[in-house]
Structures are given as C-alpha cells and as structure tokens.
Amino acid sequence: MTALLSVREVTLAFGPNTIQHDLSFDVRRGSIFAIMGGSGCGKSTMLKAMIGLLRPATGSILVDTEDYWAAPEARRTAIGRRFGVLFQSGALWSALTVGENVALPLRMFTGLNDTDIRRLVRLKLGLVGMENAVDRLPAELSGGMRKRAGLARALALDPDVLFLDEPSAGLDPITSSRLDDLILNLRDGLGATIVMVSHELPSLFAIADDGVFLDAETKTAIAQGSPSHLRDHGGDPRVTAFMRRERPAPRTPAQQDRP
Amino acid sequence: MKPPPGTEFPPTWHIDGDALTLRGDWLAQAGGTAAFPDDALAGVTRSLSLDMAGVGRWDSGLVAFLWDAKRSAAAAGIGFDTAGLPGSVRKLLGLLPDRTEPSPAAASRGFHPLTRFGGWIIGMLAETGILAVLLVAVSSGGVRAAAGRARMRGVDLLADVRDAGPGALIIVSVVNFLVGAILAFVGAVQLRKFAADMYVADLVAIALVREMAAVMTAIVMAGRTGGAYAARIATMQGNEEIDALTVVGIPVADYIVLPAILSLVFTMPLLYLYGCMVGMLGGFVVSIAMLSVTGAGYLHETLGAVPLNQFAFGFVKSIAFAMLIGVSSCRIGLKAGRSSADVGSAATSAVVTGIVGVIAVDAIFAVIAQVLNL
C-alpha cells in the first residue's frame, strides 16, 4: 500500500522551544494511524502541523507526494478540503444548530441545492447516530454527543483523511468503545484514512493498526508500529511500560541513594 | 469494473420487479445523488434486492439514496436485502437506523398575548429578585471588605481600578474636550448676537458640571468598561470558572462583582472632575480663538459661574452612574449562556443597558434637582 501522508524530518517548535525534532513516518492509505505518547509530549502539536494550523520549523509533510507546507496558500486550502478534523471538544460553532454545523462546509464548498444538502446532513448525522438532533444547539448536547456531532461535521465533505484529536477523551468506556466501533465502520465503509491522537490505551488497541510513539524527554519518536505490537515487542522499555500501563522502572541512581 | 477517473456517468436507478438496480457514478459533491420517491416501492411484493454492480465511483451520495430506500422499505413493511451490496456499503447502512422519528417540530409559536405578557411580568419579578439578592450580597461583601475581612483580592481591585481609571483617561479627555468645544461654538454663535460673549464661559461651565461631563463620561465608561466586564464574566461562565468559584465556596458577589463595582465607584467621580476640567479647557480654547475674550476674563467668569455644590451634585450623580453600570454589566454577564454567541450578546446588552440606564437615571436626577431647587 502506498503512503498517503509522509512526514519527513519534521521539527516542531514554538519560538526557541523545540517540541519534537526529526520526526519521520508514513501513514498508509486506509490505515488507522495513532500518534501516541504521554501528556505534553507534542502529539496534538504534530496533528496541528499535519492539518495546516502550525508550520513546522523544518522538514516537510507530503500529501500524496506533494509537499504541503511548500505549496502556496490557495493550494494548501484545496488539499485541506480533503481533510476532516474532529477537534478535542468537538469545536462545534456554537451559534449554529447541529444540522447547520454539518451543512456549512457543504454550503460553502459544493454547489448542491438545499434539498440535497439536507439529505446529506441527515445522512452524516445518521451515521453517528444523531439524526434526531438536527435542530439542537451545541450548548444543549452532552460531551459525547458533541464529539459525535463534530465527527459528523468532519465527515461532511467525504474526506480522504480523517484527523481525530483525542476522540475518546472524556467519554465513558461504553460510549468510547461505541465511538471506536463507529470509527472502524466509517473507515471500512468510506475507505478513509484515519490519523488519531490518543493516549487512551483501550481504544488504541481496539482500532489503531499503525502508529508512532513520541517521547517528551528526548523530544523525538522512539518507536513505530501498531499499539499491540509495541506492547508485546516494543523493545524500548519506556514504550512497553506505557503500553502496559506500568510506571517506568526506577532508575539506578535513585536506588543507590537509599541507605 | 470501475471507470477511469474523469469520465462522468450520471447516476441512474430503476426498479424491475423486486430488484433495485443502480448504475453510474454516485458522487454527492458532483450532484450524484437522487431522492427516492415514496411511491417507488408500489410494485414490490416481498423483499427488495439490490444490485449495484454497474456503479462506478460512489460516496455518501449513494449511501444517502440507499438509506432513503431502506427507510421506505421499512415503512412499507418490505424486506431490504443487502446481500448484493459490497461489504463497505453494508457496514455504513448498518449504522443507519430503519426508522427516523420526524425531528420534533419547534413548539408552535402562536400569538398568545396574555401568556407572553404574563411570562414577561414573571421574568421581570424574578429578575428584580435576583438583582436584589445580588445587591445585598455585594453590600455585605462591601461591609466585610471595609472591616478588613474581604473575600476579594486587593490585586484584582487594583487591576480593575487601573483599567477603569488611568486606562480610560485618553478617551475621556477626547470626548469631554470636544463636548466643551462644541458647547462653546454653539453658545458663541447665539450669545454674540447680544454682545454677551463673556457668558460663553458660564454656559460651558454650568452645562459641563451639571450634566455633560458626568453623562458623557458615564456613557464612555458603559461602552468601555461595562462591555468588558460583561464579556469577561460571560466567558468565565462558559469556561465553568464561575461554577468552580461557587464550588470552592468563594462568593461570586465578593470576588468578581464587588471589585468591578468598587473600581467604577472609585474612578468615575474622579473622571467626572477630570472631564469637567478638560471640557472647560476645550471651551476656553474655542472662546479665545473665536471671541473677543481674554484668558483671564474667561477664567474669572468660569470661577464665578459654578458654586461648589454643583460639583457635589455631579459627583453624586457619577457615583450613581458607576453603580448602575457596574451592577448591570456584572448581572448581564452572570446571566449569559455558555456559548460564544452568548458572550457577544451579553456585551451588547450590557452596553445598551448602561447607556440607556445612565440617561434615564440622569433624567430622574434632573427632576429631583428641580424639586429640591438645587
């Protein structure tokens, strides 16, 4: 399978602070790719660079062999239209109803008439199980419903790549596993490629089939592969410890300090 | 077999006996979708089987059509056989329910004048009650603060005072200087007819001290500071910061509302005095430039025009304006909903309430002054 997205030698930085350096990985077409790592290691920052919100300090991100950040603004917008993004807390536009939230991209970027838009909006909301919430305002929804509505909006333009930022964070285990099933079904049904940022182990094991592990201390990727592979044959003790939910083994100097 | 990309095959479908056959490209964004008519299943007897071997490229346009068909079939009590579909389409259809309840129609908004009026009255009464409770809480917080046991932070009060006072000096200067200058212009044209040039100084001084400086300063502050307070508190509401304060047991009235009101009460009278001075300067500049008035003569006339109790009157008025703006903008911020649109409407409504309220209160003061012969 070919790589849909390729990250090449990317360094992410905010001013003088380097967040992650020399990251290289490929996202295969049709895979569910997880960006993993502890809190504050720069997972979400990596995602921002991939969806066009933050220019990497160095390196390039290739979308179908085209260098995203080297392209002019207009071309970047055109590439970005192939992306669907689910933000961490849904990021629904609070002044619009759920239906209008999904309809807005369709209205802006397609020439469809109102009837077709309404049918597609209902379909996208139906796919995430929210077809009855068309006329509700985001403020009236629970956290899980907001996420699902955000997912429906991300699906609005039938994206090739779906980016999910912490899709299951803040959801109960049942809702979260239902969302995992939904993501799997959407991937199989729509043939989309999914890039997700997560540190929720159950959902990582359940759906991701490839991934990269970012480390906060060395500020770079320390392992690549599917989450279950990393858990069982991770090699790096920091990665296996994370995947098995253990605390890293205490360091030797600390043991020497003991009387 | 999929056609090469770029070629367009319009989406078509037909029902032959019990079989629904689809052909062409079903790409939603290229208009490749169709509505499924309600009566299309009339000739189908038992179960609808599907054939999409002739379909080229497809996306949600196809799924939308098939979902319509699935729902019509369920409504007509006909089976819906998805065996002929590729696995991916089956998976998506599996996510979609057979039946959808029509989304609950918005509650009919007929014209019920009595209900509306009653609701409005109840709302007004409730608002009055809430406002009274807030005022009591703020006053008791104020008393506690005076006794040195305040549950607000001095830093917050200082920050608010700095923002409401020195931060507002420039705009207050500009507005009052221009008002003074305009008063002098208008007065000069009329008074010159009577060779009463010198009385421009009286006109400017009295108008500023009694009315204009206090009202203009209050309007500026309602727009500048009142709007900011309302937006800030509404944003805190949206971020659950107000909830967090309540849970920790820090009274919102002490921690947020009291510094806001106090900062306005401290700064507004001073800004009023400052506004009077700047306004008189504006009148002075215009008079010297336009009229045959000497600087010393203008100053002497001004000092004789306004007795000190006129300043006291304006002083009291600006304290009342400050409390009005502080209380109304904080209350509007606390009342706001939790979305970004609510923050905008809270800021708007705080500014409008502030400006209208200032002018209404000023009218009340004018009547009181008339009755008391001030």
PDB file of C-alpha atoms in Angstrom, chain A residues 81 93-95 106 109-112 116 119-120 122-129 131-135 139 155-159 181-182 184-186 188-191, chain B residues 28-36 58-61 63-68 71 87-89 91-93 95-97 99-104 338-342:
ATOM      1  CA  ARG A  81     -10.529  20.223   1.776  1.00  0.00           C
ATOM      2  CA  TRP A  93     -19.832  26.513  16.069  1.00  0.00           C
ATOM      3  CA  SER A  94     -21.990  27.461  18.979  1.00  0.00           C
ATOM      4  CA  ALA A  95     -24.214  29.917  17.154  1.00  0.00           C
ATOM      5  CA  LEU A 106     -21.340  21.636   2.139  1.00  0.00           C
ATOM      6  CA  PHE A 109     -17.669  24.253  -0.949  1.00  0.00           C
ATOM      7  CA  THR A 110     -20.254  22.429  -3.051  1.00  0.00           C
ATOM      8  CA  GLY A 111     -22.899  23.642  -5.462  1.00  0.00           C
ATOM      9  CA  LEU A 112     -25.563  21.350  -4.065  1.00  0.00           C
ATOM     10  CA  ASP A 116     -29.590  17.529  -1.307  1.00  0.00           C
ATOM     11  CA  ARG A 119     -30.387  14.813   2.875  1.00  0.00           C
ATOM     12  CA  LEU A 120     -26.601  14.630   3.202  1.00  0.00           C
ATOM     13  CA  ARG A 122     -29.233  13.886   7.816  1.00  0.00           C
ATOM     14  CA  LEU A 123     -27.121  11.041   6.468  1.00  0.00           C
ATOM     15  CA  LYS A 124     -23.923  12.207   8.191  1.00  0.00           C
ATOM     16  CA  LEU A 125     -25.785  12.688  11.439  1.00  0.00           C
ATOM     17  CA  GLY A 126     -27.463   9.301  10.907  1.00  0.00           C
ATOM     18  CA  LEU A 127     -24.055   7.649  10.556  1.00  0.00           C
ATOM     19  CA  VAL A 128     -23.056   8.891  14.008  1.00  0.00           C
ATOM     20  CA  GLY A 129     -26.495   8.109  15.440  1.00  0.00           C
ATOM     21  CA  GLU A 131     -30.237  12.141  13.105  1.00  0.00           C
ATOM     22  CA  ASN A 132     -32.745  13.412  15.661  1.00  0.00           C
ATOM     23  CA  ALA A 133     -30.504  16.216  16.887  1.00  0.00           C
ATOM     24  CA  VAL A 134     -30.502  18.232  13.652  1.00  0.00           C
ATOM     25  CA  ASP A 135     -32.208  21.236  15.178  1.00  0.00           C
ATOM     26  CA  ALA A 139     -24.920  24.008  24.103  1.00  0.00           C
ATOM     27  CA  LEU A 155     -17.367  13.727   7.519  1.00  0.00           C
ATOM     28  CA  ALA A 156     -19.360  16.422   5.726  1.00  0.00           C
ATOM     29  CA  LEU A 157     -17.180  16.653   2.623  1.00  0.00           C
ATOM     30  CA  ASP A 158     -16.388  12.910   2.374  1.00  0.00           C
ATOM     31  CA  PRO A 159     -12.750  13.428   3.382  1.00  0.00           C
ATOM     32  CA  ASP A 181     -16.701   0.824  16.509  1.00  0.00           C
ATOM     33  CA  LEU A 182     -18.091   3.787  14.667  1.00  0.00           C
ATOM     34  CA  LEU A 184     -13.793   1.377  12.378  1.00  0.00           C
ATOM     35  CA  ASN A 185     -17.040   1.114  10.450  1.00  0.00           C
ATOM     36  CA  LEU A 186     -16.556   4.519   8.890  1.00  0.00           C
ATOM     37  CA  ASP A 188     -14.201   0.338   6.287  1.00  0.00           C
ATOM     38  CA  GLY A 189     -17.274   1.921   4.738  1.00  0.00           C
ATOM     39  CA  LEU A 190     -15.856   5.150   3.428  1.00  0.00           C
ATOM     40  CA  GLY A 191     -12.358   3.906   2.783  1.00  0.00           C
TER      41      GLY A 191
ATOM     42  CA  ALA B  28     -22.505  13.634  -3.786  1.00  0.00           C
ATOM     43  CA  GLN B  29     -20.394  16.705  -4.479  1.00  0.00           C
ATOM     44  CA  ALA B  30     -20.811  16.334  -8.224  1.00  0.00           C
ATOM     45  CA  GLY B  31     -24.583  16.260  -7.726  1.00  0.00           C
ATOM     46  CA  GLY B  32     -24.580  12.473  -7.938  1.00  0.00           C
ATOM     47  CA  THR B  33     -27.457  11.754  -5.662  1.00  0.00           C
ATOM     48  CA  ALA B  34     -31.146  11.247  -6.157  1.00  0.00           C
ATOM     49  CA  ALA B  35     -34.212  11.341  -4.000  1.00  0.00           C
ATOM     50  CA  PHE B  36     -36.041   8.082  -3.508  1.00  0.00           C
ATOM     51  CA  TRP B  58     -19.517   6.409  -5.100  1.00  0.00           C
ATOM     52  CA  ASP B  59     -19.527   8.214  -1.805  1.00  0.00           C
ATOM     53  CA  SER B  60     -22.154   9.408   0.625  1.00  0.00           C
ATOM     54  CA  GLY B  61     -24.446  10.347  -2.284  1.00  0.00           C
ATOM     55  CA  VAL B  63     -25.434   5.899   0.846  1.00  0.00           C
ATOM     56  CA  ALA B  64     -27.976   8.727   1.222  1.00  0.00           C
ATOM     57  CA  PHE B  65     -30.056   7.226  -1.596  1.00  0.00           C
ATOM     58  CA  LEU B  66     -29.857   3.694  -0.212  1.00  0.00           C
ATOM     59  CA  TRP B  67     -30.793   4.929   3.265  1.00  0.00           C
ATOM     60  CA  ASP B  68     -33.900   6.559   1.793  1.00  0.00           C
ATOM     61  CA  ARG B  71     -36.423   3.621   5.273  1.00  0.00           C
ATOM     62  CA  GLY B  87     -19.267  -5.008   2.405  1.00  0.00           C
ATOM     63  CA  SER B  88     -18.357  -1.353   2.896  1.00  0.00           C
ATOM     64  CA  VAL B  89     -21.803  -0.123   1.863  1.00  0.00           C
ATOM     65  CA  LYS B  91     -21.371  -1.550   7.025  1.00  0.00           C
ATOM     66  CA  LEU B  92     -22.451   2.032   6.541  1.00  0.00           C
ATOM     67  CA  LEU B  93     -26.088   1.062   6.087  1.00  0.00           C
ATOM     68  CA  LEU B  95     -25.017   2.186  11.159  1.00  0.00           C
ATOM     69  CA  LEU B  96     -28.172   3.871   9.921  1.00  0.00           C
ATOM     70  CA  PRO B  97     -31.496   3.237  11.632  1.00  0.00           C
ATOM     71  CA  ARG B  99     -36.830   4.475  11.053  1.00  0.00           C
ATOM     72  CA  THR B 100     -36.285   8.064  11.990  1.00  0.00           C
ATOM     73  CA  GLU B 101     -38.727   9.970  14.052  1.00  0.00           C
ATOM     74  CA  PRO B 102     -39.538  13.225  12.403  1.00  0.00           C
ATOM     75  CA  SER B 103     -37.469  15.752  14.317  1.00  0.00           C
ATOM     76  CA  PRO B 104     -39.724  17.344  16.895  1.00  0.00           C
ATOM     77  CA  ARG B 338     -22.357  29.426  27.777  1.00  0.00           C
ATOM     78  CA  SER B 339     -21.682  29.800  24.084  1.00  0.00           C
ATOM     79  CA  SER B 340     -19.549  32.282  22.178  1.00  0.00           C
ATOM     80  CA  ALA B 341     -22.656  33.909  20.702  1.00  0.00           C
ATOM     81  CA  ASP B 342     -23.903  34.498  24.251  1.00  0.00           C
TER      82      ASP B 342
END
